[in-house]
Amino acid sequence: LMECAKLSHSPNLKYVSMRGCESLPYVDESICSLPKLEILNVSGCSSLKSLSSNTWPQSLRALFLVQSGLNELPPSILHIKNLNMFSFLINYGLADLPENFTDQISLSESREHKCDAFFTLHKLMTNSGFQSVKRLVFYRSLCEIPDNISLLSSLKNLCLCYCAIIRLPESIKDLPKLKVLEVGECKKLQHIPALPRSLQFFLVWNCQSLQTVL
């Protein structure tokens, strides 16, 4: 798919997905303005050059941008209210997320800036938009999580999938509200430290190098 249709004459659309359309350079602005839109998924649209709208619908609940061609977060997205789910690359632009921007954030590492991911995350953990998030997902390639993840005082669910991480940070035990920890397909993971007393569900699968769980 190299061109998407104008959808301004389809005002009842709630779910629009162009996931994996690797040749798509633009999303028509009419899609971002659909009055009942709840989910927009452009993950994997690696040629995507822009995604902008002056007025995002208040109905929008989920926005998936991970592994798209967007390396910078469009400023207009920061004004979206009432999001439940949001995914993007680990990026310094996320430091501007407002408090209570969304309940769930999914992050993956940029192929172009892999060495910067740890330092970027360290900065993001101090941001109010992250400190209010309830579910955080790390997906693919991430090698290390900074110790200041303990600043995420609202975090209830932490998930790592297909990451290259070797050990979880010791500070994970200081997350006061963490109830669910999921670790899957992290084939280099060797060590899981002591976990917080608040934890209710602990799920680990296909972590072939795991040696120690405290």
Coordinates of N, CA, C and O in Angstrom, one line a residue, residues 73-172:
L73 N 8.4 12.5 17.7 CA 7.0 12.5 18.1 C 6.3 13.8 17.6 O 6.8 14.9 17.9
P74 N 5.3 13.7 16.7 CA 4.6 14.9 16.3 C 4.0 15.7 17.5 O 3.4 15.1 18.4
P75 N 4.3 17.0 17.6 CA 3.9 17.8 18.8 C 2.4 17.7 19.1 O 2.0 17.8 20.2
S76 N 1.6 17.6 18.0 CA 0.1 17.6 18.2 C -0.3 16.4 19.1 O -1.4 16.5 19.7
I77 N 0.4 15.3 19.1 CA 0.1 14.1 19.8 C 0.0 14.4 21.3 O -0.7 13.8 22.1
L78 N 0.9 15.4 21.8 CA 0.9 15.7 23.2 C -0.4 16.3 23.7 O -0.6 16.3 24.9
H79 N -1.2 16.7 22.8 CA -2.5 17.3 23.2 C -3.7 16.3 23.2 O -4.8 16.7 23.5
I80 N -3.4 15.1 22.9 CA -4.5 14.1 22.9 C -4.8 13.8 24.4 O -4.0 13.6 25.2
K81 N -6.1 13.7 24.6 CA -6.6 13.4 26.0 C -7.2 12.0 26.0 O -7.7 11.5 25.0
N82 N -7.2 11.4 27.2 CA -7.9 10.2 27.4 C -7.4 8.9 26.7 O -8.1 8.0 26.5
L83 N -6.1 8.9 26.3 CA -5.5 7.7 25.7 C -5.4 6.6 26.8 O -5.0 6.9 27.9
N84 N -5.6 5.4 26.4 CA -5.3 4.2 27.2 C -4.0 3.5 26.9 O -3.4 2.9 27.7
M85 N -3.7 3.5 25.6 CA -2.5 2.8 25.1 C -1.8 3.6 24.1 O -2.4 4.3 23.2
F86 N -0.4 3.6 24.2 CA 0.4 4.4 23.3 C 1.7 3.6 23.1 O 2.3 3.1 24.0
S87 N 2.2 3.5 21.8 CA 3.5 2.9 21.6 C 4.3 3.7 20.6 O 3.8 4.4 19.7
F88 N 5.6 3.7 20.9 CA 6.6 4.5 20.1 C 8.0 4.0 20.4 O 8.2 3.1 21.2
L89 N 9.0 4.6 19.7 CA 10.4 4.3 19.9 C 10.8 5.0 21.2 O 10.3 6.0 21.6
I90 N 11.9 4.4 21.8 CA 12.5 5.1 22.9 C 13.2 6.4 22.3 O 14.1 6.3 21.5
N91 N 12.7 7.5 22.8 CA 13.0 8.8 22.1 C 12.9 9.9 23.1 O 12.1 10.0 24.0
Y92 N 13.9 10.9 23.0 CA 13.9 12.0 23.9 C 12.6 12.8 23.8 O 12.3 13.5 24.8
G93 N 12.0 12.8 22.7 CA 10.7 13.5 22.5 C 9.7 13.1 23.5 O 8.7 13.9 23.9
L94 N 9.8 11.9 24.1 CA 8.8 11.4 25.1 C 9.0 12.1 26.4 O 8.1 12.0 27.3
A95 N 10.0 12.8 26.6 CA 10.3 13.6 27.8 C 9.2 14.7 28.0 O 9.1 15.2 29.1
D96 N 8.5 15.0 26.9 CA 7.5 16.1 27.0 C 6.1 15.6 27.3 O 5.2 16.3 27.3
L97 N 6.0 14.3 27.5 CA 4.6 13.7 27.7 C 4.0 14.3 29.0 O 4.7 14.4 30.0
P98 N 2.8 14.8 28.9 CA 2.2 15.4 30.0 C 1.7 14.3 31.0 O 1.6 13.2 30.7
E99 N 1.5 14.8 32.3 CA 1.1 13.8 33.3 C -0.3 13.2 32.9 O -1.1 13.9 32.4
N100 N -0.4 11.9 33.2 CA -1.7 11.2 32.9 C -2.0 11.2 31.4 O -3.1 11.1 31.0
F101 N -0.9 11.2 30.6 CA -1.1 11.1 29.1 C -1.8 9.8 28.7 O -2.6 9.8 27.9
T102 N -1.4 8.7 29.3 CA -1.9 7.4 29.0 C -1.7 6.4 30.1 O -0.9 6.6 31.0
D103 N -2.5 5.4 30.2 CA -2.3 4.3 31.2 C -1.2 3.3 30.8 O -0.5 2.8 31.7
Q104 N -1.0 3.1 29.5 CA -0.1 2.1 29.1 C 0.8 2.7 28.0 O 0.4 3.3 27.0
I105 N 2.2 2.5 28.2 CA 3.2 2.9 27.2 C 4.0 1.7 26.8 O 4.5 0.9 27.6
S106 N 4.1 1.4 25.5 CA 4.9 0.4 24.9 C 6.1 1.0 24.2 O 5.9 1.9 23.3
L107 N 7.3 0.5 24.5 CA 8.5 1.1 23.9 C 9.4 0.1 23.2 O 9.5 -1.0 23.7
S108 N 10.0 0.5 22.1 CA 11.0 -0.4 21.5 C 12.2 0.5 21.1 O 12.1 1.7 21.1
E109 N 13.3 -0.2 20.9 CA 14.5 0.5 20.7 C 14.6 1.0 19.2 O 14.3 0.2 18.3
S110 N 15.2 2.2 19.0 CA 15.4 2.6 17.6 C 16.6 1.9 17.0 O 17.6 1.7 17.6
R111 N 16.4 1.4 15.8 CA 17.5 0.7 15.1 C 18.7 1.6 14.9 O 19.8 1.2 14.9
E112 N 18.4 2.9 14.7 CA 19.5 3.9 14.4 C 20.2 4.4 15.7 O 21.3 4.9 15.6
H113 N 19.6 4.3 16.8 CA 20.2 4.9 18.1 C 20.2 3.9 19.2 O 19.8 4.2 20.3
K114 N 20.6 2.7 18.9 CA 20.6 1.6 20.0 C 21.4 2.0 21.2 O 21.0 1.7 22.3
C115 N 22.6 2.6 20.9 CA 23.5 2.9 22.0 C 22.9 4.0 23.0 O 23.4 4.1 24.1
D116 N 21.9 4.8 22.5 CA 21.4 5.8 23.3 C 20.2 5.4 24.2 O 19.7 6.2 25.0
A117 N 19.7 4.2 24.0 CA 18.5 3.8 24.6 C 18.5 3.9 26.1 O 17.6 4.4 26.8
F118 N 19.6 3.4 26.7 CA 19.7 3.4 28.2 C 19.7 4.8 28.7 O 19.0 5.1 29.7
F119 N 20.4 5.7 28.1 CA 20.5 7.1 28.6 C 19.2 7.8 28.4 O 18.8 8.7 29.2
T120 N 18.6 7.5 27.3 CA 17.3 8.1 27.0 C 16.2 7.7 28.1 O 15.5 8.5 28.6
L121 N 16.2 6.4 28.4 CA 15.3 5.9 29.4 C 15.5 6.5 30.7 O 14.6 6.8 31.5
H122 N 16.8 6.7 31.1 CA 17.2 7.2 32.4 C 16.5 8.6 32.5 O 16.0 9.0 33.6
K123 N 16.5 9.4 31.4 CA 15.9 10.7 31.4 C 14.4 10.6 31.5 O 13.7 11.4 32.2
L124 N 13.8 9.7 30.7 CA 12.4 9.6 30.7 C 11.8 9.2 32.0 O 10.7 9.6 32.3
M125 N 12.5 8.4 32.8 CA 11.9 8.0 34.1 C 11.7 9.1 35.0 O 10.9 9.0 36.0
T126 N 12.3 10.3 34.8 CA 12.1 11.4 35.7 C 10.9 12.3 35.2 O 10.6 13.3 35.9
N127 N 10.3 11.9 34.1 CA 9.2 12.7 33.6 C 7.9 12.4 34.2 O 7.6 11.2 34.4
S128 N 7.0 13.4 34.4 CA 5.7 13.1 35.0 C 4.8 12.3 34.2 O 4.0 11.5 34.8
G129 N 5.0 12.3 32.9 CA 4.1 11.5 32.0 C 4.4 10.0 32.2 O 3.5 9.1 32.1
F130 N 5.7 9.6 32.6 CA 6.0 8.3 32.9 C 5.7 7.9 34.3 O 5.3 6.8 34.6
Q131 N 5.9 8.8 35.2 CA 5.6 8.5 36.6 C 4.1 8.3 36.9 O 3.8 7.8 38.0
S132 N 3.3 8.6 36.0 CA 1.8 8.4 36.1 C 1.4 7.2 35.4 O 0.2 6.8 35.5
V133 N 2.3 6.5 34.6 CA 1.9 5.4 33.8 C 1.6 4.2 34.6 O 2.3 4.0 35.6
K134 N 0.6 3.3 34.2 CA 0.3 2.2 35.0 C 0.8 0.9 34.4 O 1.1 -0.1 35.2
R135 N 1.0 0.8 33.1 CA 1.6 -0.4 32.5 C 2.6 0.0 31.5 O 2.4 0.9 30.7
L136 N 3.8 -0.6 31.6 CA 4.9 -0.3 30.8 C 5.4 -1.5 30.1 O 5.7 -2.5 30.8
V137 N 5.6 -1.5 28.8 CA 6.0 -2.6 28.0 C 7.3 -2.3 27.3 O 7.3 -1.2 26.6
F138 N 8.3 -3.1 27.4 CA 9.5 -3.0 26.6 C 9.5 -4.1 25.6 O 9.4 -5.3 26.0
Y139 N 9.7 -3.8 24.3 CA 9.5 -4.8 23.3 C 10.7 -4.7 22.3 O 11.0 -3.7 21.7
R140 N 11.5 -5.8 22.3 CA 12.6 -6.0 21.3 C 13.8 -5.2 21.6 O 13.8 -4.0 21.8
S141 N 15.0 -5.8 21.6 CA 16.3 -5.3 21.5 C 16.9 -4.6 22.8 O 18.1 -4.5 23.0
L142 N 16.0 -4.1 23.7 CA 16.5 -3.4 24.8 C 17.5 -4.2 25.6 O 17.3 -5.4 26.0
C143 N 18.7 -3.6 26.0 CA 19.8 -4.4 26.7 C 19.8 -4.1 28.1 O 20.4 -4.9 28.9
E144 N 19.3 -2.9 28.6 CA 19.4 -2.6 30.0 C 18.3 -1.6 30.4 O 18.0 -0.7 29.6
I145 N 17.9 -1.8 31.6 CA 16.9 -0.8 32.2 C 17.5 0.0 33.3 O 18.2 -0.6 34.2
P146 N 17.4 1.3 33.3 CA 18.1 2.1 34.4 C 17.5 1.8 35.7 O 16.3 1.5 35.9
D147 N 18.3 2.0 36.8 CA 17.9 1.8 38.2 C 16.8 2.8 38.6 O 16.0 2.4 39.5
N148 N 16.7 3.9 37.9 CA 15.7 4.9 38.4 C 14.3 4.6 37.9 O 13.4 5.4 38.0
I149 N 14.1 3.3 37.4 CA 12.7 2.9 37.1 C 11.9 2.9 38.4 O 10.6 2.9 38.3
S150 N 12.6 2.9 39.5 CA 11.9 2.9 40.8 C 11.1 4.2 41.0 O 10.3 4.3 41.9
L151 N 11.3 5.2 40.2 CA 10.6 6.5 40.3 C 9.2 6.3 39.8 O 8.3 7.2 40.0
L152 N 8.9 5.3 39.1 CA 7.5 5.1 38.5 C 6.6 4.6 39.6 O 6.2 3.4 39.6
S153 N 6.2 5.5 40.4 CA 5.4 5.2 41.6 C 4.0 4.7 41.3 O 3.3 4.1 42.2
S154 N 3.5 4.9 40.1 CA 2.1 4.5 39.7 C 2.1 3.1 39.0 O 1.1 2.6 38.7
L155 N 3.3 2.6 38.7 CA 3.4 1.4 37.8 C 2.8 0.2 38.5 O 3.3 -0.2 39.6
K156 N 1.9 -0.5 37.8 CA 1.3 -1.7 38.3 C 1.7 -2.9 37.5 O 1.6 -4.1 38.0
N157 N 2.1 -2.7 36.2 CA 2.3 -3.9 35.4 C 3.6 -3.5 34.5 O 3.6 -2.5 33.8
L158 N 4.6 -4.4 34.6 CA 5.8 -4.3 33.8 C 6.0 -5.5 32.9 O 5.9 -6.6 33.5
C159 N 6.2 -5.3 31.7 CA 6.3 -6.4 30.7 C 7.5 -6.2 29.8 O 7.7 -5.1 29.3
L160 N 8.3 -7.3 29.7 CA 9.5 -7.3 28.8 C 9.4 -8.5 27.8 O 9.3 -9.6 28.3
C161 N 9.4 -8.2 26.5 CA 9.3 -9.3 25.5 C 10.3 -9.1 24.5 O 10.5 -8.0 23.9
Y162 N 11.0 -10.2 24.2 CA 12.0 -10.2 23.1 C 13.1 -9.2 23.3 O 13.7 -8.6 22.4
C163 N 13.5 -8.9 24.6 CA 14.6 -8.0 24.9 C 15.9 -8.7 25.1 O 15.9 -9.9 25.4
A164 N 17.0 -8.0 24.8 CA 18.3 -8.6 25.0 C 18.9 -8.3 26.4 O 20.1 -8.5 26.6
I165 N 18.1 -8.0 27.3 CA 18.5 -7.7 28.7 C 19.1 -8.9 29.4 O 18.6 -10.0 29.2
I166 N 20.1 -8.7 30.2 CA 20.8 -9.8 30.9 C 20.3 -9.9 32.3 O 20.2 -11.0 32.9
R167 N 20.0 -8.8 32.9 CA 19.5 -8.8 34.3 C 18.5 -7.6 34.5 O 18.6 -6.6 33.9
L168 N 17.6 -7.8 35.4 CA 16.6 -6.7 35.8 C 17.3 -5.9 36.9 O 18.1 -6.4 37.7
P169 N 17.0 -4.6 36.9 CA 17.7 -3.8 38.0 C 17.2 -4.1 39.4 O 16.0 -4.5 39.6
E170 N 18.1 -4.0 40.3 CA 17.8 -4.3 41.7 C 16.7 -3.4 42.3 O 15.9 -3.8 43.2
S171 N 16.6 -2.2 41.7 CA 15.6 -1.3 42.2 C 14.2 -1.6 41.9 O 13.3 -0.9 42.4
I172 N 14.0 -2.7 41.2 CA 12.6 -3.1 40.8 C 11.8 -3.4 42.1 O 10.6 -3.2 42.1

